[in-house]
Coordinates of C-alpha atoms in Angstrom, one line a residue:
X1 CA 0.0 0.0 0.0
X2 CA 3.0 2.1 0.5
X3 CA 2.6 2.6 -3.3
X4 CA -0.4 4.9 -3.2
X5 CA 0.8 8.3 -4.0
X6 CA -2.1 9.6 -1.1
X7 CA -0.4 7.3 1.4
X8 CA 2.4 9.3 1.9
X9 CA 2.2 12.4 -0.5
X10 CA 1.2 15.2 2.6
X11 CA 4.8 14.0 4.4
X12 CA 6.9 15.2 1.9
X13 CA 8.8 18.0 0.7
X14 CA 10.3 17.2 -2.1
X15 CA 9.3 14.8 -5.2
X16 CA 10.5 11.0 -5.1
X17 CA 12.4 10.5 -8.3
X18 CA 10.7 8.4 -10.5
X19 CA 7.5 10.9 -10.0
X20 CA 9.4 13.6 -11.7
X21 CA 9.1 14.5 -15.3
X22 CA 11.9 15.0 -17.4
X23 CA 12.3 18.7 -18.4
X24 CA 11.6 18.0 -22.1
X25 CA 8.3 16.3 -21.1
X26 CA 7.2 19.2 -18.4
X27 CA 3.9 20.5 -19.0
X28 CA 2.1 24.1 -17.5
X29 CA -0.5 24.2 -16.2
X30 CA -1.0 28.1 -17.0
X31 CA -2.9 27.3 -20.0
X32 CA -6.0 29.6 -21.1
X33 CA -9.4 28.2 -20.3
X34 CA -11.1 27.3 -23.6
X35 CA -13.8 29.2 -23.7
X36 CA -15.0 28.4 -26.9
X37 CA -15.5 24.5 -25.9
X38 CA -18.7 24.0 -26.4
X39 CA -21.4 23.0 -23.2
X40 CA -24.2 22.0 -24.7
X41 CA -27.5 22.6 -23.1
X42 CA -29.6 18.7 -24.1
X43 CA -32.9 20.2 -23.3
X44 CA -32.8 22.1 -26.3
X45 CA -34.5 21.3 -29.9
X46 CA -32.0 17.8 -30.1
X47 CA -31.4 19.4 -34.2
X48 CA -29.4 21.9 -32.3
X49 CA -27.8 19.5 -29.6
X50 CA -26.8 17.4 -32.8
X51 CA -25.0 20.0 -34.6
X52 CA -22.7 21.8 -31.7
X53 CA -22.2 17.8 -30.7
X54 CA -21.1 17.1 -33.9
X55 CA -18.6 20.3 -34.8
X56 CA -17.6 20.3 -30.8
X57 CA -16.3 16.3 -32.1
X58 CA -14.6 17.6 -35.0
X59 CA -12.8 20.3 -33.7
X60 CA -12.0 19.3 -29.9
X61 CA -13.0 15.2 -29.3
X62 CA -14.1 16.7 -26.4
X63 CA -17.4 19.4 -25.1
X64 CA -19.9 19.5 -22.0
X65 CA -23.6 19.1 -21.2
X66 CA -25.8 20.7 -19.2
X67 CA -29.1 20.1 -18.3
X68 CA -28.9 16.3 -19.2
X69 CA -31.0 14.5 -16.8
X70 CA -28.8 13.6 -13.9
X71 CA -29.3 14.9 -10.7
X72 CA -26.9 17.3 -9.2
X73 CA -27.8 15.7 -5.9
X74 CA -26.9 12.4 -7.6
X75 CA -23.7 13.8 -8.9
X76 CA -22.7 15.7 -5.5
X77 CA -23.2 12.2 -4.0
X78 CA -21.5 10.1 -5.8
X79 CA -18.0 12.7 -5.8
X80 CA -18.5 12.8 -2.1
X81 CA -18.7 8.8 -1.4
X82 CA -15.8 8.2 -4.0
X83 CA -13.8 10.8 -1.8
X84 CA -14.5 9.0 1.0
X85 CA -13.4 6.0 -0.4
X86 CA -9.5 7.7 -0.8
X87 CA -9.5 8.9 3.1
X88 CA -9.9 5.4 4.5
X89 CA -7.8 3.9 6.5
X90 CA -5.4 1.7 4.6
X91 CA -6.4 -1.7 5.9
X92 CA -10.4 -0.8 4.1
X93 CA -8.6 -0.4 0.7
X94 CA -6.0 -3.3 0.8
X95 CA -7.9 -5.5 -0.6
X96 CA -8.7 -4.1 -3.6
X97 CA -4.9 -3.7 -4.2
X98 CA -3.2 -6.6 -5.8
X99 CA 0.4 -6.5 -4.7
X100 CA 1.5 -4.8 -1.3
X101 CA 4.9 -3.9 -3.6
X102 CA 6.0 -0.9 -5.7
X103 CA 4.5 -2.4 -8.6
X104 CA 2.7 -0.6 -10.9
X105 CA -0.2 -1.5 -12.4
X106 CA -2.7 -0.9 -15.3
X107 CA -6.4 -0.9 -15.1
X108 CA -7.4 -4.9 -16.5
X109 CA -11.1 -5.1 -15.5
X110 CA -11.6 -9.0 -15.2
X111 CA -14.3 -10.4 -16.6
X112 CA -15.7 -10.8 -13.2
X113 CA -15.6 -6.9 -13.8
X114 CA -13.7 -6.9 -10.2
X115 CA -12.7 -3.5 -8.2
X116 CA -9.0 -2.5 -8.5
X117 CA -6.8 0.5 -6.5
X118 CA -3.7 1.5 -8.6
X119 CA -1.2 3.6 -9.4
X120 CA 0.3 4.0 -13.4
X121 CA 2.8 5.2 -15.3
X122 CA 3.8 6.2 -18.7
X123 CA 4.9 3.0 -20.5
X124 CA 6.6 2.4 -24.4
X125 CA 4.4 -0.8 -26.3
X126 CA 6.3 -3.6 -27.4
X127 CA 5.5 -4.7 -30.5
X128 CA 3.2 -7.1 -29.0
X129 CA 1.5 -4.8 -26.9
X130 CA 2.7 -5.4 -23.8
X131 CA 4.8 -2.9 -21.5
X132 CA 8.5 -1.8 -22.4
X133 CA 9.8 -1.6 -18.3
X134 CA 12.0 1.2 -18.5
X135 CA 12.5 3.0 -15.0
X136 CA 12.4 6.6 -16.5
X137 CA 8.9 6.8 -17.4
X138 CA 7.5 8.7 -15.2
X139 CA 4.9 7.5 -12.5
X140 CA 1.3 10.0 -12.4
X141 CA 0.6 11.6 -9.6
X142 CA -2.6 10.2 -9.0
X143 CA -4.3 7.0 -7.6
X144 CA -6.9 5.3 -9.4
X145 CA -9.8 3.1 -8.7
X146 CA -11.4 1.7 -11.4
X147 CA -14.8 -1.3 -11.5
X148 CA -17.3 -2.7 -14.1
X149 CA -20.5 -1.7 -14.0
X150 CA -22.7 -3.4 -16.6
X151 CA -23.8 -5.8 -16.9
X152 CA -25.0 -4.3 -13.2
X153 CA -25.3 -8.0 -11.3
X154 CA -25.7 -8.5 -7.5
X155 CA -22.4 -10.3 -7.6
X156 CA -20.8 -7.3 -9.3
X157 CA -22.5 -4.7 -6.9
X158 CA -20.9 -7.0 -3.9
X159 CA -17.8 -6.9 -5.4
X160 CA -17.3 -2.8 -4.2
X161 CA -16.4 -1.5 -1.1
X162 CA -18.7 -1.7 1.9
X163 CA -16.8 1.3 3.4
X164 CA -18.0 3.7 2.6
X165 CA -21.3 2.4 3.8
X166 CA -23.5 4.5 0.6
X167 CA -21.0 3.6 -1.8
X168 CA -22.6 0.6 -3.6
X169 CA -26.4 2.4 -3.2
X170 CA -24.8 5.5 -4.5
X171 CA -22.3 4.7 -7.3
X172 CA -24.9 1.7 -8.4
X173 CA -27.6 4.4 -9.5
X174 CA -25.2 7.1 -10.4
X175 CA -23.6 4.1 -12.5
X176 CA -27.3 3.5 -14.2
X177 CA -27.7 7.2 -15.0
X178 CA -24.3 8.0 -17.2
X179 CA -24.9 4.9 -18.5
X180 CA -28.2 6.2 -20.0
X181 CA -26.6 9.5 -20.5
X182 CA -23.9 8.0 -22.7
X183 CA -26.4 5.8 -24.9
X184 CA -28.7 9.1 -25.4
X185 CA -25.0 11.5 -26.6
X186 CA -24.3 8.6 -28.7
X187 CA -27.7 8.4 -30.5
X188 CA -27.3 12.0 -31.2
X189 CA -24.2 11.3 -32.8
X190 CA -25.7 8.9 -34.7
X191 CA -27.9 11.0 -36.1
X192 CA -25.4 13.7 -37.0
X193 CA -23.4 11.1 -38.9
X194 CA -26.5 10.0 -40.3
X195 CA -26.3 6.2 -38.4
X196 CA -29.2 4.2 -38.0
X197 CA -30.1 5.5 -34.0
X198 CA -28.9 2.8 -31.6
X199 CA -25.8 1.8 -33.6
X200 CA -23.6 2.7 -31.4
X201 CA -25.4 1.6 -28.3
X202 CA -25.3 -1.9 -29.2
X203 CA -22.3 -3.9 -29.9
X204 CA -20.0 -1.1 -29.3
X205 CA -21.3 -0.4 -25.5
X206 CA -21.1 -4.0 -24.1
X207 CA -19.1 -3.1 -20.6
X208 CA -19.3 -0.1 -18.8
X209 CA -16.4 1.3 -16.4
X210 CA -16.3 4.0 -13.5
X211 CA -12.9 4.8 -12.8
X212 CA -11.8 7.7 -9.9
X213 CA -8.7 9.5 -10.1
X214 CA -7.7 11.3 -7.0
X215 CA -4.9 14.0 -7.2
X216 CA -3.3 14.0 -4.3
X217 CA -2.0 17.9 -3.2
X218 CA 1.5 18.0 -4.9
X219 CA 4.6 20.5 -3.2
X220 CA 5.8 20.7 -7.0
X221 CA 3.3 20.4 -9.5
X222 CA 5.5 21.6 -11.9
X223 CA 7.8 18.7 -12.1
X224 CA 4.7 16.2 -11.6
X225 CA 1.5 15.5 -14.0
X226 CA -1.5 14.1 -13.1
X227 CA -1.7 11.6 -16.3
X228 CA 0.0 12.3 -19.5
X229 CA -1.7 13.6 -22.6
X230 CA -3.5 10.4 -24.2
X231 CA -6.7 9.2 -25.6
X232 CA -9.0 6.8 -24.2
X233 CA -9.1 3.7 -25.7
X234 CA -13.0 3.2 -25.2
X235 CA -16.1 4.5 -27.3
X236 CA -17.0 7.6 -25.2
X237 CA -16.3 8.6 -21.0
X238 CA -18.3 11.1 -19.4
X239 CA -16.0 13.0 -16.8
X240 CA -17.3 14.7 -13.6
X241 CA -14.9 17.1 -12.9
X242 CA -14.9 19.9 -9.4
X243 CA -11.7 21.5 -9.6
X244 CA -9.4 22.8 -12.5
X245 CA -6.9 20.7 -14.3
X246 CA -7.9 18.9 -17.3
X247 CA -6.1 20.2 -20.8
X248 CA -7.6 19.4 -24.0
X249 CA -5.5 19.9 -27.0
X250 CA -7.8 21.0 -30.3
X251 CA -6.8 20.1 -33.4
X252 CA -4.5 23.3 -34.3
X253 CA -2.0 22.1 -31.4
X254 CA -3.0 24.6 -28.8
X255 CA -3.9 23.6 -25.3
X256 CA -6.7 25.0 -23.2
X257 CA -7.8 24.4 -19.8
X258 CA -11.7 22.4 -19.6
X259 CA -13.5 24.6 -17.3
X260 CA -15.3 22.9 -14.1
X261 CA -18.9 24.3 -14.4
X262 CA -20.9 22.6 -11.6
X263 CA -23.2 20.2 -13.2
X264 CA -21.7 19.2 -16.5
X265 CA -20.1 16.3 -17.3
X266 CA -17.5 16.5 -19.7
X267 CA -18.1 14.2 -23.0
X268 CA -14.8 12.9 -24.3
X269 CA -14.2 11.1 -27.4
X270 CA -12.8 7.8 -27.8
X271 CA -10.4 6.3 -30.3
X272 CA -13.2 4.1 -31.4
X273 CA -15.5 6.6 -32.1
X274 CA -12.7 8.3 -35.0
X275 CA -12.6 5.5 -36.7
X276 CA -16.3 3.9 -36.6
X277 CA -16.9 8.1 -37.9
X278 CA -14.2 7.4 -40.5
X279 CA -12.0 10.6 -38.9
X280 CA -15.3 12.3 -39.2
X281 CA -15.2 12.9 -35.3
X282 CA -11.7 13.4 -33.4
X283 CA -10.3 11.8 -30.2
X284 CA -9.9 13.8 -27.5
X285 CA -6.8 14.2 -26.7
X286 CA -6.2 15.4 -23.3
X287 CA -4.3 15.7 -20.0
X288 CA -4.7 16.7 -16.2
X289 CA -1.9 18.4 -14.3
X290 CA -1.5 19.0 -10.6
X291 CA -1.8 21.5 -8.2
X292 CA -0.1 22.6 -4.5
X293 CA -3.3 23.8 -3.0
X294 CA -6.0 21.0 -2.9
X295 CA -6.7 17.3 -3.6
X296 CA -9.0 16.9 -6.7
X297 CA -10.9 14.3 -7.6
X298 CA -12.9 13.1 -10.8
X299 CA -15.3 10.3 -11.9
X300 CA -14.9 8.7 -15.1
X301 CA -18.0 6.5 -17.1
X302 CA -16.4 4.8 -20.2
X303 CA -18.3 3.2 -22.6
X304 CA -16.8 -0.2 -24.4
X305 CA -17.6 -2.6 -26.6
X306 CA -16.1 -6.6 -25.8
X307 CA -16.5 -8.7 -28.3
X308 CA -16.8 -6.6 -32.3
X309 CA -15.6 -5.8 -35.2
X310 CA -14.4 -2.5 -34.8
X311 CA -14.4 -0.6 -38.4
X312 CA -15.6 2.6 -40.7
X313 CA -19.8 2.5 -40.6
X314 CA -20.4 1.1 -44.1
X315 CA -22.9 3.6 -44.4
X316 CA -20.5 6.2 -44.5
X317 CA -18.2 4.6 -47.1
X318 CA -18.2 5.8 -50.9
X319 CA -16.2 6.5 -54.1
X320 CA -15.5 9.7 -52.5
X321 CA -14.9 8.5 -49.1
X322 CA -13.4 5.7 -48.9
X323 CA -12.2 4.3 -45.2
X324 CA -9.4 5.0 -43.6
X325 CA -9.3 2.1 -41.2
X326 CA -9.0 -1.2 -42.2
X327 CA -11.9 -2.9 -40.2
X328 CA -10.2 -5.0 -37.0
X329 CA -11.3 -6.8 -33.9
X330 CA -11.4 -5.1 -30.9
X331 CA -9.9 -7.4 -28.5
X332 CA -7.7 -9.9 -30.8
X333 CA -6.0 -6.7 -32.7
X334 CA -6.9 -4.0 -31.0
X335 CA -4.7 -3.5 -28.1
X336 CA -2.1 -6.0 -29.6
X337 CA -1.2 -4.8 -33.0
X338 CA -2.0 -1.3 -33.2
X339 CA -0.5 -0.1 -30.0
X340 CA 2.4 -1.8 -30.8
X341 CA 3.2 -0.3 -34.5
X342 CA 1.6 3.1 -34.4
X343 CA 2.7 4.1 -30.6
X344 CA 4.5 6.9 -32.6
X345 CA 2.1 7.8 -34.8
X346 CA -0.8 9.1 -33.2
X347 CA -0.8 11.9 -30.8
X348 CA -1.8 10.9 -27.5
X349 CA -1.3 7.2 -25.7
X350 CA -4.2 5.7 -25.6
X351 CA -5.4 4.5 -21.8
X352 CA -8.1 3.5 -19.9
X353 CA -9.5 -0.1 -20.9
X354 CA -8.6 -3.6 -21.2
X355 CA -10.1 -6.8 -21.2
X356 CA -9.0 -9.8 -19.2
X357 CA -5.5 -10.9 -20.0
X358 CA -5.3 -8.8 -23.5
X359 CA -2.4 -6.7 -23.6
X360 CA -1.7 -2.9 -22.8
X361 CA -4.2 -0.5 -23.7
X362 CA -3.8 0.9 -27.5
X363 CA -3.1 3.6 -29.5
X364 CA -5.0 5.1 -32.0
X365 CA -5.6 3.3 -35.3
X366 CA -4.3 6.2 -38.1
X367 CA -4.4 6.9 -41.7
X368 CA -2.3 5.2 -44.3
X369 CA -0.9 8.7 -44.7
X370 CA -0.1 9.2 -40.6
X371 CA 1.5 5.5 -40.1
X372 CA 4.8 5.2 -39.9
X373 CA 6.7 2.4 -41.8
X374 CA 7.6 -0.7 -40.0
X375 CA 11.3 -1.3 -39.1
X376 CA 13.3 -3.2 -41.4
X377 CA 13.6 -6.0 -38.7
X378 CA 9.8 -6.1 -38.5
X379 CA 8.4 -9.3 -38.6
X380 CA 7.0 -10.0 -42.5
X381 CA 3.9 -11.6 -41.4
X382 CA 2.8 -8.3 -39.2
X383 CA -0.8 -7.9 -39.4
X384 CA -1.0 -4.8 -41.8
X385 CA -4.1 -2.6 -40.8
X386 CA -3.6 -0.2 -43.2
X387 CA -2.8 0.3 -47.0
X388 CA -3.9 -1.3 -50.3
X389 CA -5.6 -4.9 -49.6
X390 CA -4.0 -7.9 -51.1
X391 CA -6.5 -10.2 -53.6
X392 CA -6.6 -12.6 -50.9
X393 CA -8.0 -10.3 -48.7
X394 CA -10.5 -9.2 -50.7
X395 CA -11.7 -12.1 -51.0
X396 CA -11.7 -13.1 -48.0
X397 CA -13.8 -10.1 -47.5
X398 CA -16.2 -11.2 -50.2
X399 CA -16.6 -14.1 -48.4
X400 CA -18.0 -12.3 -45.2
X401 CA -20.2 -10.0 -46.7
X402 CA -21.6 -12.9 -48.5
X403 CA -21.7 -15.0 -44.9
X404 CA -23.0 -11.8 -43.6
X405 CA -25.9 -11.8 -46.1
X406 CA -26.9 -15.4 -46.0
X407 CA -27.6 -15.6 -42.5
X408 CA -29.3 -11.9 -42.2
X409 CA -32.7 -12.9 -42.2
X410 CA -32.0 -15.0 -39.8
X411 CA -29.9 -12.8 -37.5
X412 CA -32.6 -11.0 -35.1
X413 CA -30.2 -9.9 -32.5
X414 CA -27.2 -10.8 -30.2
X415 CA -27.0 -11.2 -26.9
X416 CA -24.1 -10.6 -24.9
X417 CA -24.0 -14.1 -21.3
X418 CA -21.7 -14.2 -18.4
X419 CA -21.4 -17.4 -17.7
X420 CA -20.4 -19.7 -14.2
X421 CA -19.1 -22.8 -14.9
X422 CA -18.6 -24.7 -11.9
X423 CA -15.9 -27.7 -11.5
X424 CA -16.7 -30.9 -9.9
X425 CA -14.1 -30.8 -6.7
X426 CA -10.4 -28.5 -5.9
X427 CA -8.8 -31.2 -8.0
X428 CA -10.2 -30.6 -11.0
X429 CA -7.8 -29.6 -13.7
X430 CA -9.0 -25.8 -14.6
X431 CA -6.9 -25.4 -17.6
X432 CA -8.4 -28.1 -19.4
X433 CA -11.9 -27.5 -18.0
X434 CA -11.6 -24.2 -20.0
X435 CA -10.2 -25.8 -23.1
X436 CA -13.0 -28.2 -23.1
X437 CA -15.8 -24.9 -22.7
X438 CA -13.7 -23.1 -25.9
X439 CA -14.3 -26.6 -27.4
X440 CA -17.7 -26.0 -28.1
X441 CA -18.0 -24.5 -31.3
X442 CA -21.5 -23.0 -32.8
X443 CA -22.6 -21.0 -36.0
X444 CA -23.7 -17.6 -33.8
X445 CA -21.5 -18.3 -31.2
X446 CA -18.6 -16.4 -29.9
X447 CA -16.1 -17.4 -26.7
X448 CA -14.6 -14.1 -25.1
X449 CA -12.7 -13.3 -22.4
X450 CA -12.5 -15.4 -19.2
X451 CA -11.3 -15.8 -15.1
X452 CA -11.2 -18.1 -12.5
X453 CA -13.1 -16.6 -9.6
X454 CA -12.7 -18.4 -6.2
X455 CA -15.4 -20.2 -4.6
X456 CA -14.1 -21.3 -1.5
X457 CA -12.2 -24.6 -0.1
X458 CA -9.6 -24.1 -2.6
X459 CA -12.4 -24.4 -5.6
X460 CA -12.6 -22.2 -8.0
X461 CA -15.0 -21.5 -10.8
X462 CA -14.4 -20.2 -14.4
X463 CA -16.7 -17.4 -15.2
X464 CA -16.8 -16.5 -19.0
X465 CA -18.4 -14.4 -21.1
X466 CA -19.4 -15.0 -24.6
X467 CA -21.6 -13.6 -27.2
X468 CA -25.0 -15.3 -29.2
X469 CA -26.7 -14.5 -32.2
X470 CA -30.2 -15.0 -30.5
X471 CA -31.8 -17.1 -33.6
X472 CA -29.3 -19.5 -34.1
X473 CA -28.1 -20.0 -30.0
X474 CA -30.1 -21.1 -27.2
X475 CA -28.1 -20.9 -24.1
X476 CA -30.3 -23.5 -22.2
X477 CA -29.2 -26.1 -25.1
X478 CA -25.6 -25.3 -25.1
X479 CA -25.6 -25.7 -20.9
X480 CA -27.8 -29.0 -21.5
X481 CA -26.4 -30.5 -24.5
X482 CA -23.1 -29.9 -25.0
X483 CA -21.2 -28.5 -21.7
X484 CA -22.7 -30.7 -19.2
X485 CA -22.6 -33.7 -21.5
X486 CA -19.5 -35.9 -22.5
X487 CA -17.0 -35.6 -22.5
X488 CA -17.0 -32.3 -21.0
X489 CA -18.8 -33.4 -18.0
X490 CA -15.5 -34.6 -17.0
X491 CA -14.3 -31.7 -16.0
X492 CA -17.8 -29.7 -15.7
X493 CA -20.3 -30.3 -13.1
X494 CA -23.3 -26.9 -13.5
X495 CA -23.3 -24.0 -15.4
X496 CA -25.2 -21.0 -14.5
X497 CA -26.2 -17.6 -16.4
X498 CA -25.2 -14.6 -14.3
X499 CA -25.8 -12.1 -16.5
X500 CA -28.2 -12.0 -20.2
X501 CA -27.9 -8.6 -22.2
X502 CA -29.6 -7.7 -25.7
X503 CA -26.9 -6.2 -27.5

């Protein structure tokens, strides 16, 4: 615990080492506030809404809302419970840390969608996506504690902290209401890119995420910084800010300083959304710095998808717009291929969500024009996200769309399942109880991320989550007839459904 920047940041003078940024990285934090950011008011005509939404996402990745429906009550609460949460004793928050070291960590929500207190620091992608340890980087001078929050399960909701006693009441419905929040903002943007409504609140908005960053008071905010300038690698976050300190950087270079107005949340951009827009909308790219006079503290809602393709909208595709993204699943390529070629070429790293075991969250996925060309040394059988397609992948594309049309009819939604599946005793060889689940192979159905939760006694379970087309998957005959049948009844005694959402 002696990690946490707020355990022992009011005791000292001076900076620790490895919390100091070099002098070519430094930031100010004398920046002008942007004035001309847009906060949109959502209780006017929504034709308005949609076009301020739309230029504000073009010019900035990044704008406010007013007047959108969540209580200021609601809002006052949940800041107040999450601040709380940072002034507890240590022993209330240790178990939500995973390693009493000077490890640093990066936010991995399990599948199990478990609670986590960190700490971060910049990092350099291999080319596999994982973390280049380099001691210089520089280690943010904030604390972070990050949990799933949809699909909203009883398990999920016990998961977070009893202490403080109104946190799980409070942050539950406060969860509930940005989550509505974000689904309205993104059906707006729908309809200013001209999207069927509810595109983006489908597939693309699987897992939600409220993640608190608390700023501890710095004695030399000059030589610190909150968290370096980045994009998130989600769909959309909604921010609840109280005190100065975020930077957003519009798309001439310059930086301005997001003003706190009470009320607003502040709407920024994801990576995903620039390239499902085709570069039509920007990624915020942003920044907070700190300060010597007062802790701050901000709330974060992100938006994700789990298991999707993640490319252009077709309907926005033409002879005279052709894409600019080479279309890419989220988890398999994601945060493994693109963070690890384009690091350099996209302004901004990109932070704030991974899935299970995947690797380090990614940067942004660029033009052909932006990308920089691979090392000599690279591997030649690099996945190429970019550039001209070969025959054989156009054909292979061919191939999908003609998949895709065959079974549309029959396609009448998808379904995104959390799944239990329960061993028979401690002995039970988990490894191969999972290989036996990822086994099972359907037409409509899709294995994603998993984690072994423990049960007690030394058992654990394996709770998984995978993804149905609802016309061609029944879960109840999958459970009955082929995971609790040989020969995976070897290794699998029950299976239960924890969570069932229409996607």
């Amino acid at each position: 615990m002696a990690s946490l920047v707020s355990s022992w940041s009011s005791e000292v003078k001076s900076i620790p080492e490895k919390y100091v940024v070099p002098l070519e990285k430094r930031v100010t934090a004398d920046v002008p506030i942007g004035k001309h950011i847009p906060v949109i008011d959502l209780t006017q005509p929504s034709d308005h809404s949609i076009q301020q939404i739309i230029k504000a996402s073009a010019d900035f990745g990044l704008f406010q809302v007013i007047n959108h429906g969540v209580s200021e009550t609601l809002m006052a609460d949940a800041l107040a419970v999450c601040k709380e949460f940072f002034k507890l004793p240590i022993e209330d928050k240790a178990k939500f840390v995973e390693k009493e070291d000077e490890s640093l960590s990066d936010f991995e929500p399990s599948i199990d969608q478990r609670p986590k207190l960190y700490i971060e620091k910049e990092y350099t992608p291999n080319k596999n996506g994982s973390n280049t340890s380099n001691k210089k980087d520089t280690v943010f001078w904030k604390d972070t504690f990050g949990h799933g929050c949809h699909p909203l399960t009883q398990d999920v909701i016990n998961s977070w902290p009893e202490k403080p006693q109104k946190y799980r009441e409070v942050i539950g419905e406060y969860a509930l209401e940005l989550r509505k929040l974000s689904l309205r903002i993104l059906d707006l943007m729908c309809e200013g890119l001209g999207l069927e409504v509810g595109y983006l609140g489908q597939e693309h908005s699987q897992t939600q995420l409220i993640v608190t960053h608390h700023y501890p008071q710095c004695p030399d905010p000059n030589s610190t910084i909150g968290i370096a300038e980045h994009c998130d690698g989600a769909l959309i976050n909604l921010v609840q800010q109280e005190l100065s300190g975020l930077h957003v950087r519009a798309n001439d270079g310059k930086w301005f300083g997001v003003e706190p107005i009470p009320g607003a949340f502040v709407v920024i951009n994801g990576l995903i959304l620039k390239v499902i827009s085709n570069g039509k909308l920007s990624a915020g790219v942003h920044r907070v710095v700190t300060n010597s006079t007062s802790d701050r503290t901000s709330l974060g809602s992100l938006i994700s998808p789990v298991e999707c393709i993640i490319e252009p909208a077709k309907t926005l595709i033409n002879e005279n717009n052709p894409p600019l993204f080479k279309s890419f699943s989220y988890t398999d390529q994601w945060y493994k291929t693109v963070s690890a070629k384009l690091a350099s070429s996209f302004p901004g790293k990109a932070v704030g969500v991974r899935v299970g075991s995947q690797a380090a969250p990614a940067e942004a996925v660029p033009s052909k024009e932006a990308a920089k060309p691979a090392d000599d040394d690279d591997d030649d059988d690099d996945i190429d996200l970019f550039g001209e397609e070969t025959e054989e992948e156009k054909k292979a594309a061919e191939a999908r769309e003609a998949a895709k049309a065959s079974t549309k009819k029959k396609e009448s939604g998808k379904s995104s399942v959390l799944m239990d599946v329960k061993p028979w005793d401690d002995e039970t060889d988990m490894k191969k109880l999972e290989e036996a689940v990822r086994s099972v192979e359907m037409e409509g159905l899709l294995w994603g991320a998993a984690k072994l939760v423990p049960v007690g006694y030394g058992i654990k379970k394996l709770q998984i989550m995978l993804t149905i087309v609802d016309d061609l998957v029944s879960v109840d005959s999958l459970i009955e007839e082929r995971l609790t049948v040989e020969p995976i009844n070897e290794y699998v005694q029950s299976c239960d459904i924890v969570a069932f959402n229409k996607i």
